[in-house]
XYZ file of C-alpha atoms in Angstrom:
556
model
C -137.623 347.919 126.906
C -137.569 350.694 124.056
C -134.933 353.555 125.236
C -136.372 357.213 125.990
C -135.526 359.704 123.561
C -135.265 363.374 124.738
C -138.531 363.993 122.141
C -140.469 361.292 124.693
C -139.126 363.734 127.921
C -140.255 366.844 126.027
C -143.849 365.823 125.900
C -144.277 364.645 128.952
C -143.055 367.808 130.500
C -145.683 369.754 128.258
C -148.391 367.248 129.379
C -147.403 367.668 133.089
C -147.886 371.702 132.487
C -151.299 371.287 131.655
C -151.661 371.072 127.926
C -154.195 369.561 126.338
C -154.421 370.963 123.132
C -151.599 372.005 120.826
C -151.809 374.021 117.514
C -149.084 372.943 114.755
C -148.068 372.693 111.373
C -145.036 369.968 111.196
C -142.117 369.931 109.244
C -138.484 368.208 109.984
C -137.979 370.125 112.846
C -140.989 369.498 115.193
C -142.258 366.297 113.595
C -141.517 363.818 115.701
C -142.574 365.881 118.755
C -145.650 366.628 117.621
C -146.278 362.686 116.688
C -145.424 361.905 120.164
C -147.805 364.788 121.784
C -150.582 363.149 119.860
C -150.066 359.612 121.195
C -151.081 361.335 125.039
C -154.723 360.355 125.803
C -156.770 363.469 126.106
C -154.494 365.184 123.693
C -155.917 367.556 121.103
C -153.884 368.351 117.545
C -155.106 370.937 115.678
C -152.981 371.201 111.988
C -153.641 374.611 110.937
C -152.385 375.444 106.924
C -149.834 377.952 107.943
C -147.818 378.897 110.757
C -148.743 381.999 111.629
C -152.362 380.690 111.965
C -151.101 377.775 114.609
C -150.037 380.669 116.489
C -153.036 383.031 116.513
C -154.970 379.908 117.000
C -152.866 379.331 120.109
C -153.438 382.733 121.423
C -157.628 382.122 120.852
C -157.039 378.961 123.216
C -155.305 381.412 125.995
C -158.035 384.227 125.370
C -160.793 381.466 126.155
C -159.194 379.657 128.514
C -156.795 381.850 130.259
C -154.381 378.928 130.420
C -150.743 379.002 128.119
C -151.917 378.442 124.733
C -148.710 376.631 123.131
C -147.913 376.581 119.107
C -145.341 375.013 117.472
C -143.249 375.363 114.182
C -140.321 373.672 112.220
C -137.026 375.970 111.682
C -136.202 378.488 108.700
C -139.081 379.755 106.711
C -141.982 377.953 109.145
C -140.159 380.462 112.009
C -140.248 383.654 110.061
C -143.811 383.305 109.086
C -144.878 384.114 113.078
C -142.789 387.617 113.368
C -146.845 388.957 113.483
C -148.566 386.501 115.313
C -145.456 386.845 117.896
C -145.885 390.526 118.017
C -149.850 390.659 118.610
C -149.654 388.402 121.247
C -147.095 390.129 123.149
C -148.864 393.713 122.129
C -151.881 391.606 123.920
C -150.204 390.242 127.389
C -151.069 386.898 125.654
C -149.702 383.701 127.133
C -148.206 381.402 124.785
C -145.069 378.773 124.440
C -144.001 378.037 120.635
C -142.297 374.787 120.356
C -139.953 375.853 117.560
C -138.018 373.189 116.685
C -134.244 374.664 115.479
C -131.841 373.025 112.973
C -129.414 370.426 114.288
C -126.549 371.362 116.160
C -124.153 369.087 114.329
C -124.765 369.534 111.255
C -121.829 371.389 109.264
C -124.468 372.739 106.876
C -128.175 373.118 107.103
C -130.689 374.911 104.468
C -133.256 375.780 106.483
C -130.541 377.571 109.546
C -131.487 380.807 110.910
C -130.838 382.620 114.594
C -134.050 382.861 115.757
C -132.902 384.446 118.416
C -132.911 388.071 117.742
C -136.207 387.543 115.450
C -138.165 386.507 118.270
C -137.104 389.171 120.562
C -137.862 392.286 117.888
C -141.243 391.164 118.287
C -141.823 391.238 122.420
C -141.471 387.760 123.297
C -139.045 385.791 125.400
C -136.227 383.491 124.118
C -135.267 380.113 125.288
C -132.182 378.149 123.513
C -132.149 374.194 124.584
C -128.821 373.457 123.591
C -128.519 370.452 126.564
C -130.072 367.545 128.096
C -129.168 368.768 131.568
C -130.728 371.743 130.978
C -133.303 371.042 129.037
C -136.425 370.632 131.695
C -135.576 373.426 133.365
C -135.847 375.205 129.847
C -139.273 374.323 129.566
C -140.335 374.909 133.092
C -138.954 378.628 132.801
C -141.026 378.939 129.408
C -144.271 377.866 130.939
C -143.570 380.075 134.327
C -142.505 383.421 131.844
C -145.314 383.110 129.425
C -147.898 382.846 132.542
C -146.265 385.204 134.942
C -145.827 387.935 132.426
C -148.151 387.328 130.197
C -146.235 386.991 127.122
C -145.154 384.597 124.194
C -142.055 382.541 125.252
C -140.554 380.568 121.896
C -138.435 377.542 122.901
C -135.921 376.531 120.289
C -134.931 372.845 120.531
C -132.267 371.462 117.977
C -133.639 368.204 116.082
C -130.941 366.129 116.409
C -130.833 366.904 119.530
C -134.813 365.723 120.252
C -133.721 362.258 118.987
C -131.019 361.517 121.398
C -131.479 358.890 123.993
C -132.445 360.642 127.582
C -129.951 358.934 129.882
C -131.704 360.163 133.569
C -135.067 359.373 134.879
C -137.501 361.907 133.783
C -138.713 363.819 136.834
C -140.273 366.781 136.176
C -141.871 369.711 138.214
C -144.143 371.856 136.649
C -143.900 375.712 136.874
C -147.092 375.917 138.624
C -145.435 374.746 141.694
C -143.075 376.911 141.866
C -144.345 380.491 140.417
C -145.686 382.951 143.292
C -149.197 382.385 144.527
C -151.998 384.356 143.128
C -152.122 387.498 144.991
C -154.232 391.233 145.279
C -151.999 394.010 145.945
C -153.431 396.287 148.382
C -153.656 400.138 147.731
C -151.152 402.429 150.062
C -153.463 404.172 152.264
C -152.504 407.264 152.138
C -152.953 407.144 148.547
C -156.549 405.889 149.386
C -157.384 409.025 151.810
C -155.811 410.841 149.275
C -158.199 409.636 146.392
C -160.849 409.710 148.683
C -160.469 413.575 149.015
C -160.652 413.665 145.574
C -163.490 411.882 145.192
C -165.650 413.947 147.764
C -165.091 417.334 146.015
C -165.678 415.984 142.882
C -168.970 416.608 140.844
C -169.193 414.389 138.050
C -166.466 411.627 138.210
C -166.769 408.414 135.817
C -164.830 404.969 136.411
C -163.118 403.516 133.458
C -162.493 399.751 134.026
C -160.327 397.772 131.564
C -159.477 394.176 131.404
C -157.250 394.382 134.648
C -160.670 394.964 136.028
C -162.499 392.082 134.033
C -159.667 389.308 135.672
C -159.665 390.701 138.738
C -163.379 390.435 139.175
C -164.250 393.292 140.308
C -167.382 394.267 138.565
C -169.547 394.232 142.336
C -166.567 396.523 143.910
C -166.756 399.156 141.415
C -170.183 399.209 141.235
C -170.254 399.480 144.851
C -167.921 402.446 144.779
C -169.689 404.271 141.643
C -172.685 404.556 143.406
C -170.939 405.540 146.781
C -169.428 408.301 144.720
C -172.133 409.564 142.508
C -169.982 408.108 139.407
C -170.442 406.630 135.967
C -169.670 403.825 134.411
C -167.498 403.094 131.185
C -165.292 400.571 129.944
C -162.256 400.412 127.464
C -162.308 398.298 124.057
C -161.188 395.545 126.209
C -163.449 395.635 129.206
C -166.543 396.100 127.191
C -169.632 394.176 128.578
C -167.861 394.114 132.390
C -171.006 396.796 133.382
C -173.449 395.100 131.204
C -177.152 395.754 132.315
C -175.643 398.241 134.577
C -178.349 401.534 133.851
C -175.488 404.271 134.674
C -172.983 402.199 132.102
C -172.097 404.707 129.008
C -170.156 402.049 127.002
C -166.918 401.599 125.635
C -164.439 405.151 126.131
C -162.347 406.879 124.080
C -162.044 406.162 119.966
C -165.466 404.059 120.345
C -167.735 406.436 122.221
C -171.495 406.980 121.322
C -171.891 411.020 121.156
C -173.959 410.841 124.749
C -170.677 409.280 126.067
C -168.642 412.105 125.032
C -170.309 414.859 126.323
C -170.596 412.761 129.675
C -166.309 412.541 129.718
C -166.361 416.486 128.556
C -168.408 417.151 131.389
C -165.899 415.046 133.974
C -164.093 416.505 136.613
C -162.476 413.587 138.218
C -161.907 410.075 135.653
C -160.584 406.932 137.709
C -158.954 404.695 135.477
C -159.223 400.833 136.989
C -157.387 397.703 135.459
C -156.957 400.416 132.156
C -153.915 401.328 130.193
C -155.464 404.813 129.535
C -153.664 404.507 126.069
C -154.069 406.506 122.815
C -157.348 404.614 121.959
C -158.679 404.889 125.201
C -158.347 408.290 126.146
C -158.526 409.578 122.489
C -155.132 411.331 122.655
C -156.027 412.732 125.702
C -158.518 414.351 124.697
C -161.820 412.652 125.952
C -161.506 414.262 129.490
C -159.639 417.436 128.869
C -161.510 419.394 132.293
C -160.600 415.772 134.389
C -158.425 414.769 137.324
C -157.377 411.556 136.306
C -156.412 408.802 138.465
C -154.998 405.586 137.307
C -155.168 401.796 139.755
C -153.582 399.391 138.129
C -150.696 396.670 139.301
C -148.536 397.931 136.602
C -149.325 401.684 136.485
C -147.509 403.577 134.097
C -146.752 407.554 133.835
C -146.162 407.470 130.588
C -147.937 405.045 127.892
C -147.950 405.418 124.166
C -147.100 408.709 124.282
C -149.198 410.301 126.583
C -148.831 411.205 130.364
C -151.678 408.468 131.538
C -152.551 410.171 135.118
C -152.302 412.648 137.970
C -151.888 410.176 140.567
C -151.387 406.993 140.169
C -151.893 403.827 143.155
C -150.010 400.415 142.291
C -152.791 397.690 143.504
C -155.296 395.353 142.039
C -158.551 396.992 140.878
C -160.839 394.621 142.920
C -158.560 395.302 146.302
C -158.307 398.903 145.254
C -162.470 399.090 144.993
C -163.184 397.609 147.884
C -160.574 399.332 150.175
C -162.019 402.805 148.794
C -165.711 401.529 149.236
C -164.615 400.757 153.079
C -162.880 404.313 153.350
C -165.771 406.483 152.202
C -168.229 404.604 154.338
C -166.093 405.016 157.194
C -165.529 408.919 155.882
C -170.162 408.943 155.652
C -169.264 410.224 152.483
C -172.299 408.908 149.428
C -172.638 411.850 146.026
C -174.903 411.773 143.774
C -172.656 413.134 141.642
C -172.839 412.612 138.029
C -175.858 411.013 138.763
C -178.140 413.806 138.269
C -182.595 412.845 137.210
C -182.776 411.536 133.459
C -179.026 410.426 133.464
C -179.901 407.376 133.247
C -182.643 407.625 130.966
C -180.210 409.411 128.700
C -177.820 406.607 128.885
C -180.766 404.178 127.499
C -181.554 406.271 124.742
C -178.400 406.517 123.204
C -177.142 405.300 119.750
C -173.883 403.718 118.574
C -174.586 405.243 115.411
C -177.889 407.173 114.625
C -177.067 408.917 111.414
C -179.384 407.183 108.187
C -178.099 406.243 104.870
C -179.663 404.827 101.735
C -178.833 401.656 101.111
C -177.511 400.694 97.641
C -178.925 397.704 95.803
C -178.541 394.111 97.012
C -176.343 395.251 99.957
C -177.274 395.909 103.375
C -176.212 398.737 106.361
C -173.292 396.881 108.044
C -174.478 398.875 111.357
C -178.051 397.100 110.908
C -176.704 393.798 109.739
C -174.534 393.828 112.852
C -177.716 394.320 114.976
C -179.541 391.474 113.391
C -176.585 389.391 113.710
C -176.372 390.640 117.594
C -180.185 389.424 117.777
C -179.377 386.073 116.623
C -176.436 384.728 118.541
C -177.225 384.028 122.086
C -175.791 385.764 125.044
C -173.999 382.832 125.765
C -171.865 382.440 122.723
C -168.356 383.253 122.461
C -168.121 386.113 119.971
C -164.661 386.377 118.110
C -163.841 390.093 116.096
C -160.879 390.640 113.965
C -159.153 393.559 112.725
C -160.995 395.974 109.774
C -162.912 398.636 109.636
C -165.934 397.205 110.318
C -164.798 395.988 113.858
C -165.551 399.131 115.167
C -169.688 398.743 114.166
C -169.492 395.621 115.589
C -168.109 395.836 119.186
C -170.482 398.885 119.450
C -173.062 397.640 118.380
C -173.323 394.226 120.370
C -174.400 394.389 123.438
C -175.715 391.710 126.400
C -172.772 389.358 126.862
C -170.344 389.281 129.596
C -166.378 390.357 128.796
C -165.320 386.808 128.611
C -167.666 386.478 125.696
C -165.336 388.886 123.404
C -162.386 388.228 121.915
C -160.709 391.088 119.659
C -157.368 390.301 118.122
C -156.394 393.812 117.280
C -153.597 394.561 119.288
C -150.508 395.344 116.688
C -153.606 396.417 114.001
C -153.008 393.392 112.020
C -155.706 391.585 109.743
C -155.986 387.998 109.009
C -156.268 386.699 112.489
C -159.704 386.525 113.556
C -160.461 382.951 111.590
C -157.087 381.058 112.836
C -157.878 382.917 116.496
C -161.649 381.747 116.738
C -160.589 378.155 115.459
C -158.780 378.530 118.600
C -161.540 379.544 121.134
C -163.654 376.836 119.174
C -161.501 374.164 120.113
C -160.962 375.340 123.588
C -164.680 375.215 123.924
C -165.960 372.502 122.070
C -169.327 372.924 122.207
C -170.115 374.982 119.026
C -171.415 377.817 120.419
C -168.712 380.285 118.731
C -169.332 382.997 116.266
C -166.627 384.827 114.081
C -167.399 388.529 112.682
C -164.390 388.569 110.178
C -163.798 391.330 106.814
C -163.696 389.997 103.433
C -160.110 390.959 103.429
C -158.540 389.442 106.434
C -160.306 386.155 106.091
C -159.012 385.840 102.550
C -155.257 385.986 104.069
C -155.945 383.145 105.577
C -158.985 381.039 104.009
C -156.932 377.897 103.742
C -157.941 377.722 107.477
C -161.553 376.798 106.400
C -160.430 373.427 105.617
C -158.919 373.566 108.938
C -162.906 374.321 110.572
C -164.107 371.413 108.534
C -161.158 368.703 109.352
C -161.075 369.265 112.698
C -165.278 369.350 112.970
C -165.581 372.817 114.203
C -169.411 373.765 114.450
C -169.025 377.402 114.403
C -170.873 380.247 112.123
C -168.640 382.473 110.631
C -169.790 386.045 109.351
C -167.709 388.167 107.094
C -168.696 391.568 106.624
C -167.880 391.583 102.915
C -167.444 395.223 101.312
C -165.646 394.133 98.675
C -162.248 395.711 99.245
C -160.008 397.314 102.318
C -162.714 399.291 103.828
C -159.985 401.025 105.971
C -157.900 402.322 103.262
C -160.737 403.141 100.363
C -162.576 405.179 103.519
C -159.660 407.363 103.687
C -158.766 407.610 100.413
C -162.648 408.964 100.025
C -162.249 411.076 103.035
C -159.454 412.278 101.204
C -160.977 412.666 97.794
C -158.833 410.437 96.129
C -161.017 408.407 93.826
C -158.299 406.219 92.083
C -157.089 405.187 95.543
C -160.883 403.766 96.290
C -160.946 402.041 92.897
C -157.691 400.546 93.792
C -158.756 399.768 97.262
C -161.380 397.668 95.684
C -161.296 394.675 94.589
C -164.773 393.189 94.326
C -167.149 390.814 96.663
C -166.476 387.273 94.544
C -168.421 384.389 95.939
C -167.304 383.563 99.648
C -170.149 381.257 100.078
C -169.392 379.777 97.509
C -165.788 379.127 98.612
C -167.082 378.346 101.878
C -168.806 375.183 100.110
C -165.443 374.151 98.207
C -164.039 373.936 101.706
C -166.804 371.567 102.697
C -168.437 374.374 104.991
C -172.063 375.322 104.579
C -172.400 378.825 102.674
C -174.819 381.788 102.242
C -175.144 385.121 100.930
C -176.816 387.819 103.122
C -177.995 390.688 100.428
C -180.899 391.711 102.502
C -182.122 392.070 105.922
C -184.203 389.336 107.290
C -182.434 386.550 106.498
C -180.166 385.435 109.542
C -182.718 384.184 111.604
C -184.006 381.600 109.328
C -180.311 381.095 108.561
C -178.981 380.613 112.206
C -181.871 378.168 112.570
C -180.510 375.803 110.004
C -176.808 376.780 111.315
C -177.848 374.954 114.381
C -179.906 371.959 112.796
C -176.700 370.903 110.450
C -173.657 369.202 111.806
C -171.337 371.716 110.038
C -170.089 374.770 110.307
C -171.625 377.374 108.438
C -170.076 380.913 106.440
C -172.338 383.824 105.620
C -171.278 386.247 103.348
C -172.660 389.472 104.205
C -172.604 392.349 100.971
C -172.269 395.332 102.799
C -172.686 398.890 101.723
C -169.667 400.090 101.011
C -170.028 403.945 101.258
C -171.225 403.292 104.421
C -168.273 404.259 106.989
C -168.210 403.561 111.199
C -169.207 406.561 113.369
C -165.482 406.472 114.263
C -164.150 406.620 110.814
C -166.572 409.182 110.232
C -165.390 411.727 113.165
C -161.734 410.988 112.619
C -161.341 410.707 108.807
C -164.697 412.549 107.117
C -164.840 415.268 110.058
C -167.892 414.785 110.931
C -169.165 416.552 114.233
């Protein structure tokens, strides 16, 4: 009978948490732990190129799934090149668990040695040392429980020498899920419910402002229920968007994102409830989307003060759906129903508004990236998971798609970083598994990471890929024009090159989109070839987002 090593222990304890797919790039110090993971039936490897790409494609597993989405890295230089996937997951109350294997404890001199230790923490997430075999499940059951329960990256450094020692006790393990707290809704105080209540029935024109909070709690039928008991509109932030889809009183996303009829709606506001929301910078604009408004924030976690700003009048500790339902109950019991902000033609107002109407020409053998994003919108069924990085044109696109419920986004912006979006949707494609995943990526950020195309085509990931190619940092050469500083653009820019045709060196299918028209015959053959497929999309580059417009140009 072959012994047990402590490697053999390891994996089993990550296959008794639940984990059926892990995200890796190997090297001496995670090897052999990976090779065992793979020998589990019903075990998924996924070998990205680089290491910060097993890690964002970790966190696009725990985005679609909402399960721990675990990563894993050698020592030395594979650590350090995760500081920013680290960071954006714990900016994003991301669940994840990187297996980082460490240098050997009894070694007198290693090349690759580093304390991980304080590395890991600058960047938000939790650190776990295994440093013994008595300890050692216990170590990996409090990873699993602090990456779920506060919704954060958890790296757990395990020596190698220490994974190939011989486990001398029978390998029992209990996984964290039977021991963490059971799921739970946090009821509102009362008297903070009358309170809001009170509020609520001498306001005019109040407007709800669900975020994500709201989107996992579920409680899209409450807060309908209590906007129309209150006369109240209905608005999401970045990261609830499509939670009131269909909804005809729905104004769209708040704050940095807002369509113009949006904004005068939140000028107009005397009362703003904030549900599941942050009420951060983006969301609020600084503060200064609601500047006549009561604001009131519901959340499990509220906070008074949050990226600078003072987030609320009043603020009630409880979970949004709980919170919805036990004001819905109060103002029936109260016989209080406003019309509110609910005025004749509000609705038909709603309707008629534009992202973006404003008209440009249209240089040669490019194409609007507001229109292109629209035909691409058209193309990609509801059901699709959609994934957006980081760029300027991000902005255009969660604006401008529409008819998809919240689960169906996935934005990896939260520390502002680039070069995610591929390694992330590689992540929600292997989660799902059934091809129906789109990625709307910038020229820029997917040539951080393109290695990870071979990655799409090793791993057989049918997915359509879309990069909105401007041919340069459209971020920085919009301000610098905003600015008037020409050689900045010029520097800014570096050209479109041939994406589709590095698309086909990867083995992908590639096309250039210079004209409108084209995607529909395109997505057709997308889903007739056994491939995945990479359009490269020549955008106008002079033309800038509504938001980059009103912040950076000035425009009214």
């Amino acid at each position: 009978m072959s012994k047990l090593l402590v490697t053999d222990v390891l994996t089993q304890a990550f296959v008794a948490e639940g984990v059926d797919h892990l995200f890796t790039l190997m090297g001496d110090a995670n090897m052999y732990w990976s090779a065992r993971m793979a020998d589990h039936p019903g075990m998924k490897l996924v070998h990205a190129r680089h290491e910060h790409c097993a890690c964002s494609m970790a966190h696009g597993y725990a985005l679609a799934t909402g399960k721990v989405g675990v990563a894993s890295t050698t020592c030395g230089p594979g650590f350090t090149q995760i500081m920013t996937a680290l960071t954006q997951a714990a900016r994003g109350n991301v669940p994840l668990v990187v297996f980082a294997g460490d240098s050997p404890m009894g070694a007198a001199w290693y090349l690759q040695e580093l304390d991980m230790a304080p590395l890991a923490r600058a960047t938000g997430a939790h650190y776990i040392a295994v440093r013994s075999i008595d300890r050692m499940l216990d170590n990996v059951r409090e990873a699993f429980h602090v990456a779920m329960t506060e919704r954060r990256p958890v790296v757990l450094s395990v020596p190698m020498d220490l994974q190939r020692q011989e486990y001398p006790y029978m390998a029992d393990y209990i996984p964290s899920a039977d021991l963490g707290p059971v799921a739970q809704r946090p009821l509102p105080d009362p008297a903070l419910v009358e309170r809001l209540v009170g509020m609520i029935e001498e306001a005019e024109r109040p407007i709800l402002l669900a975020g994500r909070g709201a989107v996992r709690s579920g409680a899209r039928a409450a807060l309908e229920a209590l906007a129309e008991r209150s006369g109240a509109l209905l608005a999401t932030s970045l990261l609830g968007k499509g939670l009131f889809e269909g909804n005809p009183y729905h104004l769209g996303i708040a704050g940095a994102f807002a369509n113009d009829h949006a904004r005068e709606r939140f000028v107009e506001s005397d009362l703003v409830i904030g549900v599941g929301a942050g009420l951060g910078h983006y969301t609020t604009e600084g503060g200064y989307l609601y500047p006549g408004a009561q604001v009131v924030q519901i959340d499990t976690a509220p906070r008074g003060l949050w990226q600078g700003l003072r987030t609320a009048d009043l603020h009630i500790q409880a979970d949004a759906r709980a919170a919805a339902e036990s004001l819905v109950e109060a103002l029936d019991r109260r016989g209080i129903a406003k019309t509110g902000s609910r005025a004749p033609g509000i609705a038909e107002g709603i309707a008629a508004a534009s992202p973006d109407g404003k008209e440009f020409p249209v240089q040669a053998n490019t194409v609007d990236p507001r229109r292109a994003i629209q035909e691409l919108d058209a193309v990609i069924p509801k059901d699709w998971d959609v994934v957006i990085g980081g760029g300027h044109y991000f902005s255009i696109a969660l604006t401008h798609m529409s008819g998809r419920a919240p689960e169906k986004y996935h934005v990896v912006v939260d520390f502002g970083a680039i070069g995610s979006g591929l390694p992330a949707a590689i992540g929600v494609a292997a989660a799902r598994g059934d091809g129906k995943v789109a990625l709307i990526e910038g020229d820029g950020s997917l040539l951080m990471h393109v290695q990870e195309l071979e990655t799409v085509r090793r791993q057989g990931l049918q997915m359509l890929i879309a990069i909105m190619n401007d041919g340069g940092y459209g971020a920085e050469f919009h301000k610098f024009r905003a600015h008037g500083m020409e050689t900045g653009v010029r520097e800014a820019m570096h050209g479109r090159g041939d994406l589709a045709g590095v698309a086909g060196g990867f083995g992908l299918r590639g096309d250039t989109v210079s004209a409108m028209g084209r995607m529909e015959g395109l997505f057709a053959e997308h889903r007739a070839a056994n491939n995945a497929s990479l359009w490269d999309v020549h955008t106008d580059d002079l033309i800038a987002s509504r938001s980059y417009r009103r912040v950076h140009y000035g425009e009214a």
